[in-house]
Tab-separated table of C-alpha atoms in Angstrom:
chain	number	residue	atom	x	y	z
A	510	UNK	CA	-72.714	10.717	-13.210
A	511	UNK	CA	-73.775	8.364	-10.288
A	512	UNK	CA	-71.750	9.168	-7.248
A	513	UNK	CA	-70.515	5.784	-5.008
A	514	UNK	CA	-70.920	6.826	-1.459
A	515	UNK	CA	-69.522	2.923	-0.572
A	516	UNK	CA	-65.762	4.611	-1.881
A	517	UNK	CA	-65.997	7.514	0.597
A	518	UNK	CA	-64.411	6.060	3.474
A	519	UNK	CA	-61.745	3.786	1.559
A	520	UNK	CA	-59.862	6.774	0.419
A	521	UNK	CA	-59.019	7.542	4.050
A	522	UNK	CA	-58.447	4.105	5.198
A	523	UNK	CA	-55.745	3.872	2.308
A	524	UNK	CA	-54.349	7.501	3.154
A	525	UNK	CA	-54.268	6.386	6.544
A	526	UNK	CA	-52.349	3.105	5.551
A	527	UNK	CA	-50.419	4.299	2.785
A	528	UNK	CA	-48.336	7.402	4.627
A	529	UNK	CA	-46.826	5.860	7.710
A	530	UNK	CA	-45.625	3.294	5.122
A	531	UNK	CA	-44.708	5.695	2.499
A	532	UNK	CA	-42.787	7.502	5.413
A	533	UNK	CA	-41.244	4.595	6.482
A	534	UNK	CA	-40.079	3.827	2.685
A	535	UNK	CA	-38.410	7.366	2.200
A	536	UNK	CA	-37.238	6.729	5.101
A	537	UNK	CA	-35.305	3.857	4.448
A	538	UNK	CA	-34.403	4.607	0.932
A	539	UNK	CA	-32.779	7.848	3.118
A	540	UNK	CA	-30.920	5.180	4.912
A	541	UNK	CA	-29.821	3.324	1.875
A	542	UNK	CA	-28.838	6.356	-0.027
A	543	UNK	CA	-26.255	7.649	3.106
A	544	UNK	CA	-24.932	4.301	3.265
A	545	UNK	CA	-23.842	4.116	0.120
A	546	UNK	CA	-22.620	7.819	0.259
A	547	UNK	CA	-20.395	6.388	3.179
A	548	UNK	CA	-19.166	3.379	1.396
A	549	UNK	CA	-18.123	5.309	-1.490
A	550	UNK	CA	-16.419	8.262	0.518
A	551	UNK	CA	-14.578	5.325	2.945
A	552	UNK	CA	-13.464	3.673	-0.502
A	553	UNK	CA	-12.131	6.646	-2.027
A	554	UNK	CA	-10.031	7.156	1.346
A	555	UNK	CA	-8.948	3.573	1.098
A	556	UNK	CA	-7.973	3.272	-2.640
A	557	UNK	CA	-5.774	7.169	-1.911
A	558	UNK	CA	-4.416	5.236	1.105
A	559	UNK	CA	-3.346	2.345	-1.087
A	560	UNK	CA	-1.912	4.047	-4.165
A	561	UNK	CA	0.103	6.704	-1.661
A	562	UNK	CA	1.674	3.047	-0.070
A	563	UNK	CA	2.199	2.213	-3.726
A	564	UNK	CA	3.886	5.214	-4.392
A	565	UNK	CA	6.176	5.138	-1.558
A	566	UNK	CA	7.532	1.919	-1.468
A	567	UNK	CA	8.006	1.230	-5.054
A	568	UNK	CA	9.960	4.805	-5.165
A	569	UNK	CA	12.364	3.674	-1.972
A	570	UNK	CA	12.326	0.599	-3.379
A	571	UNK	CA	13.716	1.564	-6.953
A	572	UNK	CA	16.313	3.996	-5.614
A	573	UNK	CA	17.464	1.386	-2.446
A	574	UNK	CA	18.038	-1.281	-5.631
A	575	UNK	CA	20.455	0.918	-7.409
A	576	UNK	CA	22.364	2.339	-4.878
A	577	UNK	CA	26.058	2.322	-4.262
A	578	UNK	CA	25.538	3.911	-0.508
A	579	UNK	CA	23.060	4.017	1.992
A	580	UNK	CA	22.373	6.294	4.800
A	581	UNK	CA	19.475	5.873	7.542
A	582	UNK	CA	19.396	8.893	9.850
A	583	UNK	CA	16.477	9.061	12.764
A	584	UNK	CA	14.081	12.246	12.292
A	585	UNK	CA	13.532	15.016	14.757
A	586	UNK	CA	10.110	14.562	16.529
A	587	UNK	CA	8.979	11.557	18.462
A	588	UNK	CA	7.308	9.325	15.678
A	589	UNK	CA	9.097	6.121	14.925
A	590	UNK	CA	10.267	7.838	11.585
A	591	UNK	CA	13.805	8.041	9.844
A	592	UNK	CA	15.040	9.561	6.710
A	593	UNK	CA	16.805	7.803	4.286
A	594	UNK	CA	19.795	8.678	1.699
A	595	UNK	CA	20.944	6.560	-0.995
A	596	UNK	CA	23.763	7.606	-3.047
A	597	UNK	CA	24.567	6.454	-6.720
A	598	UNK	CA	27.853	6.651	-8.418
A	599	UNK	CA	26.825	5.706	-11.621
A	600	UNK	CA	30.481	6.110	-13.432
A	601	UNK	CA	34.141	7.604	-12.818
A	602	UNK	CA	34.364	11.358	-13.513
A	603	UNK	CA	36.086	12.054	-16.791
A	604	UNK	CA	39.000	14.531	-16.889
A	605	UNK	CA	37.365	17.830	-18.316
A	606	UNK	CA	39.827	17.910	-21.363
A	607	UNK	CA	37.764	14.481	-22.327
A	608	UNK	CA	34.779	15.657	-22.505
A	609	UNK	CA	34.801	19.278	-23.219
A	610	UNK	CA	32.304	21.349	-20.754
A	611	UNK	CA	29.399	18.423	-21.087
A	612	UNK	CA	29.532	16.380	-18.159
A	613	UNK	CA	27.064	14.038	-17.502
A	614	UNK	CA	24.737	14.715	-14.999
A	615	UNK	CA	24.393	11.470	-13.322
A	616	UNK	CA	28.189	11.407	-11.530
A	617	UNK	CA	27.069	11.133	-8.414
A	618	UNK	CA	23.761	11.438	-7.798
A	619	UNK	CA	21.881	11.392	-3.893
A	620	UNK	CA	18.048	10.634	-3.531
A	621	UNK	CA	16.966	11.107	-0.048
A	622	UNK	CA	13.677	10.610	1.435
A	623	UNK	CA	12.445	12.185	4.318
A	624	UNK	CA	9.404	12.605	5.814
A	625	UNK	CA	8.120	16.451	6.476
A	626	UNK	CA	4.965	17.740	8.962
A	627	UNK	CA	2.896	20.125	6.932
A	628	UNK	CA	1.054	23.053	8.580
A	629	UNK	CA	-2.494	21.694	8.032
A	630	UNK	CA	-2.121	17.960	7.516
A	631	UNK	CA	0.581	15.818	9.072
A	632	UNK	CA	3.349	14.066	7.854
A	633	UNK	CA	4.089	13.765	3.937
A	634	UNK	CA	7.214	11.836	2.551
A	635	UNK	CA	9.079	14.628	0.865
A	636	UNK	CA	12.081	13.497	-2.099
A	637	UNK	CA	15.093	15.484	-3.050
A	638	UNK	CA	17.618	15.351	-5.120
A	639	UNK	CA	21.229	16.221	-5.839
A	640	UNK	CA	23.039	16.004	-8.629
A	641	UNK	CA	27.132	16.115	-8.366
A	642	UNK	CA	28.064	19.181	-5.912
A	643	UNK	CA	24.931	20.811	-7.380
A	644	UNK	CA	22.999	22.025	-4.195
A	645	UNK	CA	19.982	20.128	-3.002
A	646	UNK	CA	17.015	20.473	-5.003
A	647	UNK	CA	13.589	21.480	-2.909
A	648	UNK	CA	11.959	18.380	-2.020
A	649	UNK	CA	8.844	16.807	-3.487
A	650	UNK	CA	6.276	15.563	-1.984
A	651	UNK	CA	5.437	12.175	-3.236
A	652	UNK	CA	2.173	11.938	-0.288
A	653	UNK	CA	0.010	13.530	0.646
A	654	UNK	CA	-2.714	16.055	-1.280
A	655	UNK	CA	-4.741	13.978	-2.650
A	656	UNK	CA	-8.459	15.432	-3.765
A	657	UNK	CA	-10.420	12.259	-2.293
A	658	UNK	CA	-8.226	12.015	0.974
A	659	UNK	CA	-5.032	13.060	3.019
A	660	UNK	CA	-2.895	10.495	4.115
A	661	UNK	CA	-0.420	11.055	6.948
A	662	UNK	CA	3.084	8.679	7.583
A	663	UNK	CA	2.633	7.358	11.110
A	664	UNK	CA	5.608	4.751	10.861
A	665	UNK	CA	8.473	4.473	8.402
A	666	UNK	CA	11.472	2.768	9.055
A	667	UNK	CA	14.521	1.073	7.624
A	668	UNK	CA	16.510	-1.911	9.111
A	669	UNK	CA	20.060	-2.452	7.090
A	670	UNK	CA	21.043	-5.884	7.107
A	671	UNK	CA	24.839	-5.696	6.273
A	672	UNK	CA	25.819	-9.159	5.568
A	673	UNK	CA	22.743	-9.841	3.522
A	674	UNK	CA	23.232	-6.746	1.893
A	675	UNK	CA	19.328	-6.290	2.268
A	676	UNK	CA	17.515	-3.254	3.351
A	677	UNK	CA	14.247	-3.727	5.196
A	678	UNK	CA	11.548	-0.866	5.213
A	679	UNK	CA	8.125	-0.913	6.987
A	680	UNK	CA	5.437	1.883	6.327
A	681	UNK	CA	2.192	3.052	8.286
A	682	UNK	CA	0.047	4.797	6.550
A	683	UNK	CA	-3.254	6.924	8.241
A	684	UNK	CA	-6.287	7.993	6.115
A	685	UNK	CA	-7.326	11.422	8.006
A	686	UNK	CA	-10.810	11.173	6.732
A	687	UNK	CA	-11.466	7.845	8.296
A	688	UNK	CA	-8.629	7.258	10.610
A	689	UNK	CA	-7.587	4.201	8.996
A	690	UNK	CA	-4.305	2.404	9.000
A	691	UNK	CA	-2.765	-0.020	6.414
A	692	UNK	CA	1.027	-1.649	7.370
A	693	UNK	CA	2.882	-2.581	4.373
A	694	UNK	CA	6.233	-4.314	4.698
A	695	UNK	CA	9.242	-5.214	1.935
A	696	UNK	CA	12.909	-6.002	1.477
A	697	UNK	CA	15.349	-4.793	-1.178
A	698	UNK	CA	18.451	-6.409	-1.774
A	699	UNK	CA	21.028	-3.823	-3.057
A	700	UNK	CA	23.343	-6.088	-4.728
A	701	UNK	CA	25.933	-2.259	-5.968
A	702	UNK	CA	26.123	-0.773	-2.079
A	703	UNK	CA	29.399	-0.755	-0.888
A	704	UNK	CA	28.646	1.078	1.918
A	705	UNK	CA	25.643	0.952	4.513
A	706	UNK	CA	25.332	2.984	7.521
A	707	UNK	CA	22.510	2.320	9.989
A	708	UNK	CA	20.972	5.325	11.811
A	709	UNK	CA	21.867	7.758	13.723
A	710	UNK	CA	20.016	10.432	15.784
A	711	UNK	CA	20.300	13.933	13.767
B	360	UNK	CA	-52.398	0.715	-2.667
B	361	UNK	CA	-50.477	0.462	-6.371
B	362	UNK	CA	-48.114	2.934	-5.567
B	363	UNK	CA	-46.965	1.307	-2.072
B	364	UNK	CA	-46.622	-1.861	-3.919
B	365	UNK	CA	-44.716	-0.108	-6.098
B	366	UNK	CA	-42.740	1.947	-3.779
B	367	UNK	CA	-41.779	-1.125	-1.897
B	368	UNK	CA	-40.258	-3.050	-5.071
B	369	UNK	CA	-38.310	-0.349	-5.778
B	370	UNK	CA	-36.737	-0.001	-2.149
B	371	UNK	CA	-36.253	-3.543	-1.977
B	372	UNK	CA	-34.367	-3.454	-5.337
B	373	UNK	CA	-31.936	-0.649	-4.050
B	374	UNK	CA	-31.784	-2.310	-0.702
B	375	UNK	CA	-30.731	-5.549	-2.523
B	376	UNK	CA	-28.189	-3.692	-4.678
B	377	UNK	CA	-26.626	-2.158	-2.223
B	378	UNK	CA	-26.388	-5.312	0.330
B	379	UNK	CA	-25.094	-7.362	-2.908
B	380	UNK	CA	-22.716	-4.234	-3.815
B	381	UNK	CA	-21.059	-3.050	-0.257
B	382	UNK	CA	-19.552	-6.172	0.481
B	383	UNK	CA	-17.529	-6.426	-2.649
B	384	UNK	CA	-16.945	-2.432	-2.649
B	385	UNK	CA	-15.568	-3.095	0.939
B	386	UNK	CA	-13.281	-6.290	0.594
B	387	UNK	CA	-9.926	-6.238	1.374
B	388	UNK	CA	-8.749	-8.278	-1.544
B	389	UNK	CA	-6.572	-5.086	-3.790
B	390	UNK	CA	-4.980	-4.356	-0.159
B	391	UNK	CA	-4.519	-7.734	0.288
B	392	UNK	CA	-3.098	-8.015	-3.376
B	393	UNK	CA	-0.504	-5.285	-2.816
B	394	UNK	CA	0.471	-6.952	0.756
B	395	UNK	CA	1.357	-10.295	-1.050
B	396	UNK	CA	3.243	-8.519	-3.572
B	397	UNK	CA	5.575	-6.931	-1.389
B	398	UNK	CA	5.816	-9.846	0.324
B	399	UNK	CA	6.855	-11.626	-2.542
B	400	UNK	CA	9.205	-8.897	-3.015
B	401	UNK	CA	10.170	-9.615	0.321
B	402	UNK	CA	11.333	-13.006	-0.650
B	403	UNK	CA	13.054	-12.426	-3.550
B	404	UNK	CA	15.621	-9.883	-1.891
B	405	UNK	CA	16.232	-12.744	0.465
B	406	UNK	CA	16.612	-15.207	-2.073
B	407	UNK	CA	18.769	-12.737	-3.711
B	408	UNK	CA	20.904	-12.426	-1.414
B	409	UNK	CA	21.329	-16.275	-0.487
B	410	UNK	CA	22.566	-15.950	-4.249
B	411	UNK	CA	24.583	-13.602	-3.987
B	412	UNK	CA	26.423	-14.936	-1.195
B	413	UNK	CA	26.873	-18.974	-3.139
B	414	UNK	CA	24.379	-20.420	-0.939
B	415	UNK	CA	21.601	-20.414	-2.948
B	416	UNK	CA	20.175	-24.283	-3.543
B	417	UNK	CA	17.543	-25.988	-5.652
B	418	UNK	CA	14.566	-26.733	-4.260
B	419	UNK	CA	11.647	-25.765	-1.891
B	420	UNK	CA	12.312	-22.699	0.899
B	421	UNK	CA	9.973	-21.452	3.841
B	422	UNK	CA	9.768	-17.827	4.258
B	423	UNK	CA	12.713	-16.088	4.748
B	424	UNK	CA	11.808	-12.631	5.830
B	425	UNK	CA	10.365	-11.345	8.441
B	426	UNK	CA	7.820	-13.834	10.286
B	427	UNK	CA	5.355	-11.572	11.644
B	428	UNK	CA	5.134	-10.256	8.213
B	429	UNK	CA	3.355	-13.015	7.245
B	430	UNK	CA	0.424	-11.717	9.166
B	431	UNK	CA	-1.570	-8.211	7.897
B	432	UNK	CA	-4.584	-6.476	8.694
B	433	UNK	CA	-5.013	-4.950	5.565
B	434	UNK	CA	-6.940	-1.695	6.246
B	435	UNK	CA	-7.867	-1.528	9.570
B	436	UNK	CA	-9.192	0.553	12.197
B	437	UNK	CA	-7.068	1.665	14.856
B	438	UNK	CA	-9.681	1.338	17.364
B	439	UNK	CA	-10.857	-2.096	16.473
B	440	UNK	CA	-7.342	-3.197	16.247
B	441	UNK	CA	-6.792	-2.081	20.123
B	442	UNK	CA	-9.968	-3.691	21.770
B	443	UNK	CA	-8.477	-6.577	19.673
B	444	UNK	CA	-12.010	-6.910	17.473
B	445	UNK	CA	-9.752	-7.823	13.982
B	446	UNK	CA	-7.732	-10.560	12.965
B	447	UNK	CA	-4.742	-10.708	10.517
B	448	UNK	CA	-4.717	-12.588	7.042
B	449	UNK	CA	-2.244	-15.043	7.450
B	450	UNK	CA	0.003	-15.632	4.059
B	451	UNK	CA	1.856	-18.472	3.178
B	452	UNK	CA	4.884	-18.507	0.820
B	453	UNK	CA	6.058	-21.002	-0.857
B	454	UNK	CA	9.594	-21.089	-2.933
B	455	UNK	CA	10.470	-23.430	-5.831
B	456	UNK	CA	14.298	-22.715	-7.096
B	457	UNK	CA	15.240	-24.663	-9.752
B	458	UNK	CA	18.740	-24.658	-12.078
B	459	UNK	CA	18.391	-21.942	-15.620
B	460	UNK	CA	20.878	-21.747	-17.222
B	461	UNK	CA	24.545	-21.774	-16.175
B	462	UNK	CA	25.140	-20.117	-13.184
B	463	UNK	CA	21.510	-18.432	-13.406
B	464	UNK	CA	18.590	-20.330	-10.950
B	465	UNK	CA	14.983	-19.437	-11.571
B	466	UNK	CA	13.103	-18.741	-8.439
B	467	UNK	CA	9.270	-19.069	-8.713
B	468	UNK	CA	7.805	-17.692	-5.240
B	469	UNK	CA	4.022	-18.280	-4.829
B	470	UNK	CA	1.668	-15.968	-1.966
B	471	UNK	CA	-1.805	-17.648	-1.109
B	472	UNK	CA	-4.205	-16.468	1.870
B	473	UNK	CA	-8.000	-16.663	2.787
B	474	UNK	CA	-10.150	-14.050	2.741
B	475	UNK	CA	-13.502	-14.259	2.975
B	476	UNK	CA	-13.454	-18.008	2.570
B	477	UNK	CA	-11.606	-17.678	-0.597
B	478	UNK	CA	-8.756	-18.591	-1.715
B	479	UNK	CA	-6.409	-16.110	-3.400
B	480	UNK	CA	-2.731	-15.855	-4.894
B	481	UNK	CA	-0.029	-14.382	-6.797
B	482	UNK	CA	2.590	-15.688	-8.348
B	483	UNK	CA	5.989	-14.594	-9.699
B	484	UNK	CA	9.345	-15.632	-11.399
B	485	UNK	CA	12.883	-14.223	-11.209
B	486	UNK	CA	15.976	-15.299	-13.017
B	487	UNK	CA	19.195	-14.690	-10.097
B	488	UNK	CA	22.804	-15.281	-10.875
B	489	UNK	CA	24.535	-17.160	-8.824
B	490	UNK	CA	27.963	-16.314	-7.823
């Protein structure tokens, strides 16, 4: 085998060359890989923040469409956030002789929504619910603990427009992970409330 | 010298999918989506209402709600939002109410904005009795 003393010096010029750059490529495929790491942790906190909006104001919104009464009370604490009550009286209560021991459940029902500070997080929007002279049920928690994010109620409040017969509600919504906000707004008309009482300070 | 070549293509290639990819992974436009919708919803109660109340006429209405809610950030940072670095989406809604059937209108109430130099929309119908 004939040995090519010419290729001696090449192999250094192209190690030489070839590292720095190599370097610099790992370097920036580093850069590209944590960016996209980012993106898809910030997107995750942004679709939880979205779908937790969702959740709240199409539940409000439901319950605020059926109801017969409504009841806006301002929390305890000193965020711009009230509670809200609706009531439903859905039919007349039978005489018990009509209807044997089977009543129906949904006499008078109340849905209330109020917002609750948990130990480790913030503020979730808790729902409970009565049924009749039942006792309130333990509330729900309808934000809040999501695996990709934890999203915390920074504003919500209700304006009652009497003569319109409208109920206004505005939500702020915080990611924790990235500290974002999203503002959604919407109106109900409650075309069954007979009676609407606007907040007071409990 | 192959392998740098190499190396380089491939870096390029991820660098290119993931300049092509994070801008649509990081528009606005489902926030946006969900904004108009309630807005829309927004409308409707109003409309609703006018309805409700025998003062509901055909043809076109402005925006009956709210003003400023015509105007969202969509996700936004706080900070930005203070140093004043972000501007809102501006919708416009537009309200076509036109007779049904007896004393039921149909109310067709469309949301547009801009984003991103596009042009987006929703667009929804309701059937309201008029008393």
């Amino acid at each position: 085998m004939i040995k090519n003393f010419n290729e001696r010096g090449f192999v250094m010029a192209e190690f030489a060359i070839a590292l720095p750059l190599l370097i610099l490529l790992l370097g920036s495929m580093g850069v590209v890989i944590f960016k996209i790491a980012q993106v898809a942790k910030t997107q995750a906190a942004e679709y939880t923040l979205e779908a937790d909006a969702q959740e709240i104001i199409e539940r409000i919104s439901a319950d605020a469409r059926t109801a017969s009464e409504v009841e806006i009370k301002k929390a305890v604490g000193d965020k711009e956030i009230y509670l809200v009550v609706f009531r439903k009286h859905t039919m007349t209560v039978p005489k018990y002789e009509e209807v044997g021991k089977y009543f129906p459940a949904d006499l008078n029902e109340r849905q209330r929504y109020t917002v609750t500070a948990t130990e480790n997080h913030g503020y979730y929007v808790y729902a409970d619910h009565q049924d009749g002279n039942a006792k309130p049920e333990s509330g729900n928690p309808i934000s809040g603990g999501s695996f990709f994010d934890e999203t915390i109620v920074d504003e919500l409040t209700y304006d009652l427009d009497e003569d319109k017969k409208i109920l206004h509600i505005s939500l702020t919504l915080q990611s924790q992970k990235t500290k974002e906000k999203l503002v959604v707004n919407t109106s109900v008309f409650m075309p069954a409330c007979k009676e609407m009482k606007g907040f007071e300070d409990e | 010298m192959l392998s740098v070549v190499f190396l380089t293509m491939i870096t390029s290639f991820a660098a290119m999918i993931y300049f092509r990819g994070a801008s649509k992974v990081k528009n606005n436009h489902a926030t946006m989506r969900f904004i108009a919708i309630h807005l829309a919803n927004e409308q409707f109660a109003e409309v609703e209402s006018l309805a409700f109340r025998g003062a509901l006429d055909n043809g076109n209405l402005d925006f009956l709600g709210e003003e400023d809610n015509r105007k969202n950030f969509g996700i936004f940072d706080p900070k930005k939002f203070d140093e004043g670095k972000i501007s809102p989406v501006e919708f416009e809604v537009t309200t076509e109410v036109e007779n049904y059937k007896t004393n039921l209108k149909k109310v067709s109430v469309k949301v547009e904005w801009i984003e991103g130099g596009k042009k987006y929309n929703v667009e929804f119908e309701k059937i309201v009795r008029v008393n």
